[in-house]
PDB file of C-alpha atoms in Angstrom:
ATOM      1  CA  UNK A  52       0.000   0.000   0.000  1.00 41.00           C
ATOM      2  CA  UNK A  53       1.497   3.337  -0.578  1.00 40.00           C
ATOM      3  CA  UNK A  54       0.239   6.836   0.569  1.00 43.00           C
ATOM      4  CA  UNK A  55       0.696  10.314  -1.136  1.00 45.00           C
ATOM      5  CA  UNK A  56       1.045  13.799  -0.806  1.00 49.00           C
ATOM      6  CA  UNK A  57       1.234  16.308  -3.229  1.00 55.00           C
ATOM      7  CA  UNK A  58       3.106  19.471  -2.603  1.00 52.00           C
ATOM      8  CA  UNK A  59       1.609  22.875  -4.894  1.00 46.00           C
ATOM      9  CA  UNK A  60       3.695  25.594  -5.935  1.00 43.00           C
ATOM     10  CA  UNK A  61       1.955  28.057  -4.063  1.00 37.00           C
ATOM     11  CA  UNK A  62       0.296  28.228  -0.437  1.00 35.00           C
ATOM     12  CA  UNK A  63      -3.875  27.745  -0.329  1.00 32.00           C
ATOM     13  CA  UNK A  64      -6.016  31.101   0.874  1.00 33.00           C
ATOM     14  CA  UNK A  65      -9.546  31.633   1.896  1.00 36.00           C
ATOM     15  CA  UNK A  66      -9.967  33.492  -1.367  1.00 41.00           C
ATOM     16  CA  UNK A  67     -11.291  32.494  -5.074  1.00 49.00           C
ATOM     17  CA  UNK A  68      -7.762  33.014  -5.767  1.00 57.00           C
ATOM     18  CA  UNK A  69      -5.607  31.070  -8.425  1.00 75.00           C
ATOM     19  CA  UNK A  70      -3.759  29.911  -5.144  1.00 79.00           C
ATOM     20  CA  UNK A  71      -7.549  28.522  -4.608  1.00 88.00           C
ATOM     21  CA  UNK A  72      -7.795  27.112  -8.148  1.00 90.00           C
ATOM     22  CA  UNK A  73      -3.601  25.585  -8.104  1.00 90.00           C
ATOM     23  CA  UNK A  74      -4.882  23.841  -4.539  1.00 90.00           C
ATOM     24  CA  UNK A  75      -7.867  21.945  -6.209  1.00 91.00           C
ATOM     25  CA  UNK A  76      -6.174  21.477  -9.133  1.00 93.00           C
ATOM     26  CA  UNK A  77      -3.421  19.821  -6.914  1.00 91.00           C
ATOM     27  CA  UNK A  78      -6.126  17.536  -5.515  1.00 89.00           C
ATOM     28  CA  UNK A  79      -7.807  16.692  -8.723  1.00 93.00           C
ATOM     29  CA  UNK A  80      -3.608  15.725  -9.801  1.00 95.00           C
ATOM     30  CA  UNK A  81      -3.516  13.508  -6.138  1.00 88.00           C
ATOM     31  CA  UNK A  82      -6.460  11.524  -6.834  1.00 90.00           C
ATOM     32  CA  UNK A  83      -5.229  10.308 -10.717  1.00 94.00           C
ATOM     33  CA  UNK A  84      -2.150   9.507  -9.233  1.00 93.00           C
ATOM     34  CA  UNK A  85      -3.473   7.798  -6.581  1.00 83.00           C
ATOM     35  CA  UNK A  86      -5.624   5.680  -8.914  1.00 88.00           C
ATOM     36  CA  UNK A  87      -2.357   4.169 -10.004  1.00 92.00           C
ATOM     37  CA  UNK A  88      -0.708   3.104  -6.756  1.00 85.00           C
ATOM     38  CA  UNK A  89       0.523  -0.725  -6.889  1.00 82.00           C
ATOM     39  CA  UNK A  90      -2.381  -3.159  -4.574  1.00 76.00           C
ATOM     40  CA  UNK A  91       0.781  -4.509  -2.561  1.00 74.00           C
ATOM     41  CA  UNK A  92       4.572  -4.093  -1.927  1.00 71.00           C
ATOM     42  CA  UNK A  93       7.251  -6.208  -0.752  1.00 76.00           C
ATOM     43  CA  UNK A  94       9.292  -3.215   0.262  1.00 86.00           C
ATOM     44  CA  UNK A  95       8.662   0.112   2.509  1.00 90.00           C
ATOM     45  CA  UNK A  96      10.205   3.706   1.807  1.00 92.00           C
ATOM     46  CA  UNK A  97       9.899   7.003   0.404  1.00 93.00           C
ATOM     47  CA  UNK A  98      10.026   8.716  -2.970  1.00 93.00           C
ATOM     48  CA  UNK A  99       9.967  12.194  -4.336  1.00 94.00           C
ATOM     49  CA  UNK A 100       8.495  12.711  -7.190  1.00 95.00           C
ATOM     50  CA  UNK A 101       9.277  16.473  -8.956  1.00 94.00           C
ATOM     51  CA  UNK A 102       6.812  17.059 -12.086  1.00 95.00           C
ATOM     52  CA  UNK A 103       5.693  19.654 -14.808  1.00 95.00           C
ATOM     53  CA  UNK A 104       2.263  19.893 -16.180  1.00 95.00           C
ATOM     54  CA  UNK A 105       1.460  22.301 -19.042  1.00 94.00           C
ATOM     55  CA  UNK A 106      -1.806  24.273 -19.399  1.00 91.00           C
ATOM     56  CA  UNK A 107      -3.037  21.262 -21.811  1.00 93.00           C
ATOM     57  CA  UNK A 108      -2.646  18.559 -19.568  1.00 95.00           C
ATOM     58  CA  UNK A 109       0.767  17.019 -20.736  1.00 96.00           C
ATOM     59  CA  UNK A 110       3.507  15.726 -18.347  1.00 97.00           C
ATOM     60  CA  UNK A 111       6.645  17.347 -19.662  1.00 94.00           C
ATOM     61  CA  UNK A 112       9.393  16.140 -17.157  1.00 94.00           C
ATOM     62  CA  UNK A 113       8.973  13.624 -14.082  1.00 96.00           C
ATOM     63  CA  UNK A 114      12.287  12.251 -12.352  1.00 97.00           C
ATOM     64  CA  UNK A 115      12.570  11.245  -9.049  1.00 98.00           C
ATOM     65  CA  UNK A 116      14.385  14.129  -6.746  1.00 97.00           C
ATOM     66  CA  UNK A 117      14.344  12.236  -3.077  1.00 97.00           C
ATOM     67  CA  UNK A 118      15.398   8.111  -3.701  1.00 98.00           C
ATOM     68  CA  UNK A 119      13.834   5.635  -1.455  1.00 96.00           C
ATOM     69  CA  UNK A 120      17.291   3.811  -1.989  1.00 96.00           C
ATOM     70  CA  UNK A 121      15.249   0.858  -3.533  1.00 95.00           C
ATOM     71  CA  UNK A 122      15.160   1.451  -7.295  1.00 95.00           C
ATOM     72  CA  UNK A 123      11.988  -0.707  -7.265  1.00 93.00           C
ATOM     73  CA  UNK A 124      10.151   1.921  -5.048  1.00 94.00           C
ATOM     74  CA  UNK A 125      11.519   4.933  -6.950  1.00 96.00           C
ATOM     75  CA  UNK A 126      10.522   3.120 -10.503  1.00 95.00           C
ATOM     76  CA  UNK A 127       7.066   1.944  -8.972  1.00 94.00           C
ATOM     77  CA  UNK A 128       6.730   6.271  -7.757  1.00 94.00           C
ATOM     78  CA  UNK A 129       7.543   7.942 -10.969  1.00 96.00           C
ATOM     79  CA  UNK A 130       5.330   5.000 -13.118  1.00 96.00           C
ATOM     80  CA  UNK A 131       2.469   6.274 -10.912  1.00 96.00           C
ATOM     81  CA  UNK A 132       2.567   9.918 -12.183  1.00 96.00           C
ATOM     82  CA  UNK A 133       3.631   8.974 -15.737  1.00 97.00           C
ATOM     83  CA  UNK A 134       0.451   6.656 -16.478  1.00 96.00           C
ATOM     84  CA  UNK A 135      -2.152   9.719 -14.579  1.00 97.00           C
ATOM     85  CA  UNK A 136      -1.066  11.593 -17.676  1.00 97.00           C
ATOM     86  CA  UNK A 137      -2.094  13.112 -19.582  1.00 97.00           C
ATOM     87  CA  UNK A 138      -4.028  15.509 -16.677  1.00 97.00           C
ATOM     88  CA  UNK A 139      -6.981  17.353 -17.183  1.00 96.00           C
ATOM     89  CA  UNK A 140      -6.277  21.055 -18.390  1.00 94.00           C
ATOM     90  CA  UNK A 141      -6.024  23.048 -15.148  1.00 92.00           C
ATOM     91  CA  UNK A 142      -7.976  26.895 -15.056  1.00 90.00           C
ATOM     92  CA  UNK A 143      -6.861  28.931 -17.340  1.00 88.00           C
ATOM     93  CA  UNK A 144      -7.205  31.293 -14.411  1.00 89.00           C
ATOM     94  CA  UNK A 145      -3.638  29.891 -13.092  1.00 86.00           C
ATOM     95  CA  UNK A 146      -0.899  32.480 -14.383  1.00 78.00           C
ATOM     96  CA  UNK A 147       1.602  30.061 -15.420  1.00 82.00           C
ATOM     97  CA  UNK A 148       2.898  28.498 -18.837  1.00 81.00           C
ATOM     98  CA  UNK A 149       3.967  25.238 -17.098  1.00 87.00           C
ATOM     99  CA  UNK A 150       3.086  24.209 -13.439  1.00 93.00           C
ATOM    100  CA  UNK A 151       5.747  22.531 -10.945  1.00 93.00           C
ATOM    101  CA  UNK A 152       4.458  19.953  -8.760  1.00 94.00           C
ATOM    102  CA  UNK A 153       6.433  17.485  -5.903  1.00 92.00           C
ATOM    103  CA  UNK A 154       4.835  14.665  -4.275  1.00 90.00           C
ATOM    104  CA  UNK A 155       6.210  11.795  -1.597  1.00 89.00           C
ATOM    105  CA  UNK A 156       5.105   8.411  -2.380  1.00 88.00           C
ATOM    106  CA  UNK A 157       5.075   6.825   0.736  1.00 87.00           C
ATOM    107  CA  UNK A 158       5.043   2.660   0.212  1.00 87.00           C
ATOM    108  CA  UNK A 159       4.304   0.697   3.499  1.00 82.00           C
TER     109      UNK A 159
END
């Protein structure tokens, strides 16, 4: 089983913000990735996970950034985020060109 979080590029307000809009966006991205999570592991650890989104939807890097030390975990991690994609297009209210995203895999 394997738990994760997913880490935004910028902080959540009480506002109808893009902040707002990047932290939902952020969920919607946790829940896809989620959907992929192996049913079972043999192994425990953590892996960080750093990836780019554009405004269409399309992963444009992924590569882990924090090793578990087992290459198994850290392939099983970034193979969770690269079959989510491609992501839904996020609100065009977000002011960016590409976003920058970071979640911990954690397996158990």
């Amino acid at each position: 089983m394997s738990s994760v979080s997913l880490h935004s590029p910028a902080p959540v307000s009480q506002t109808s913000s893009p902040p707002d809009l990047l932290a939902a966006y952020s969920a919607r991205l946790r829940a896809l990735i989620l959907a992929r999570q192996p049913t079972t592991s043999a192994s425990s650890g953590q892996v960080t996970i750093g990836f780019e989104v554009t405004l269409t939807g399309d992963l444009v890097n992924s590569a882990v950034t924090a090793s578990s030390g087992n290459v198994r975990l850290d392939r099983a991690a970034l193979n969770m985020v690269r079959r989510a994609a491609p992501f839904p297009r996020p609100d065009q209210a977000i002011p960016s060109d590409k976003l920058h995203f970071r979640i911990d895999v954690r397996f158990h």
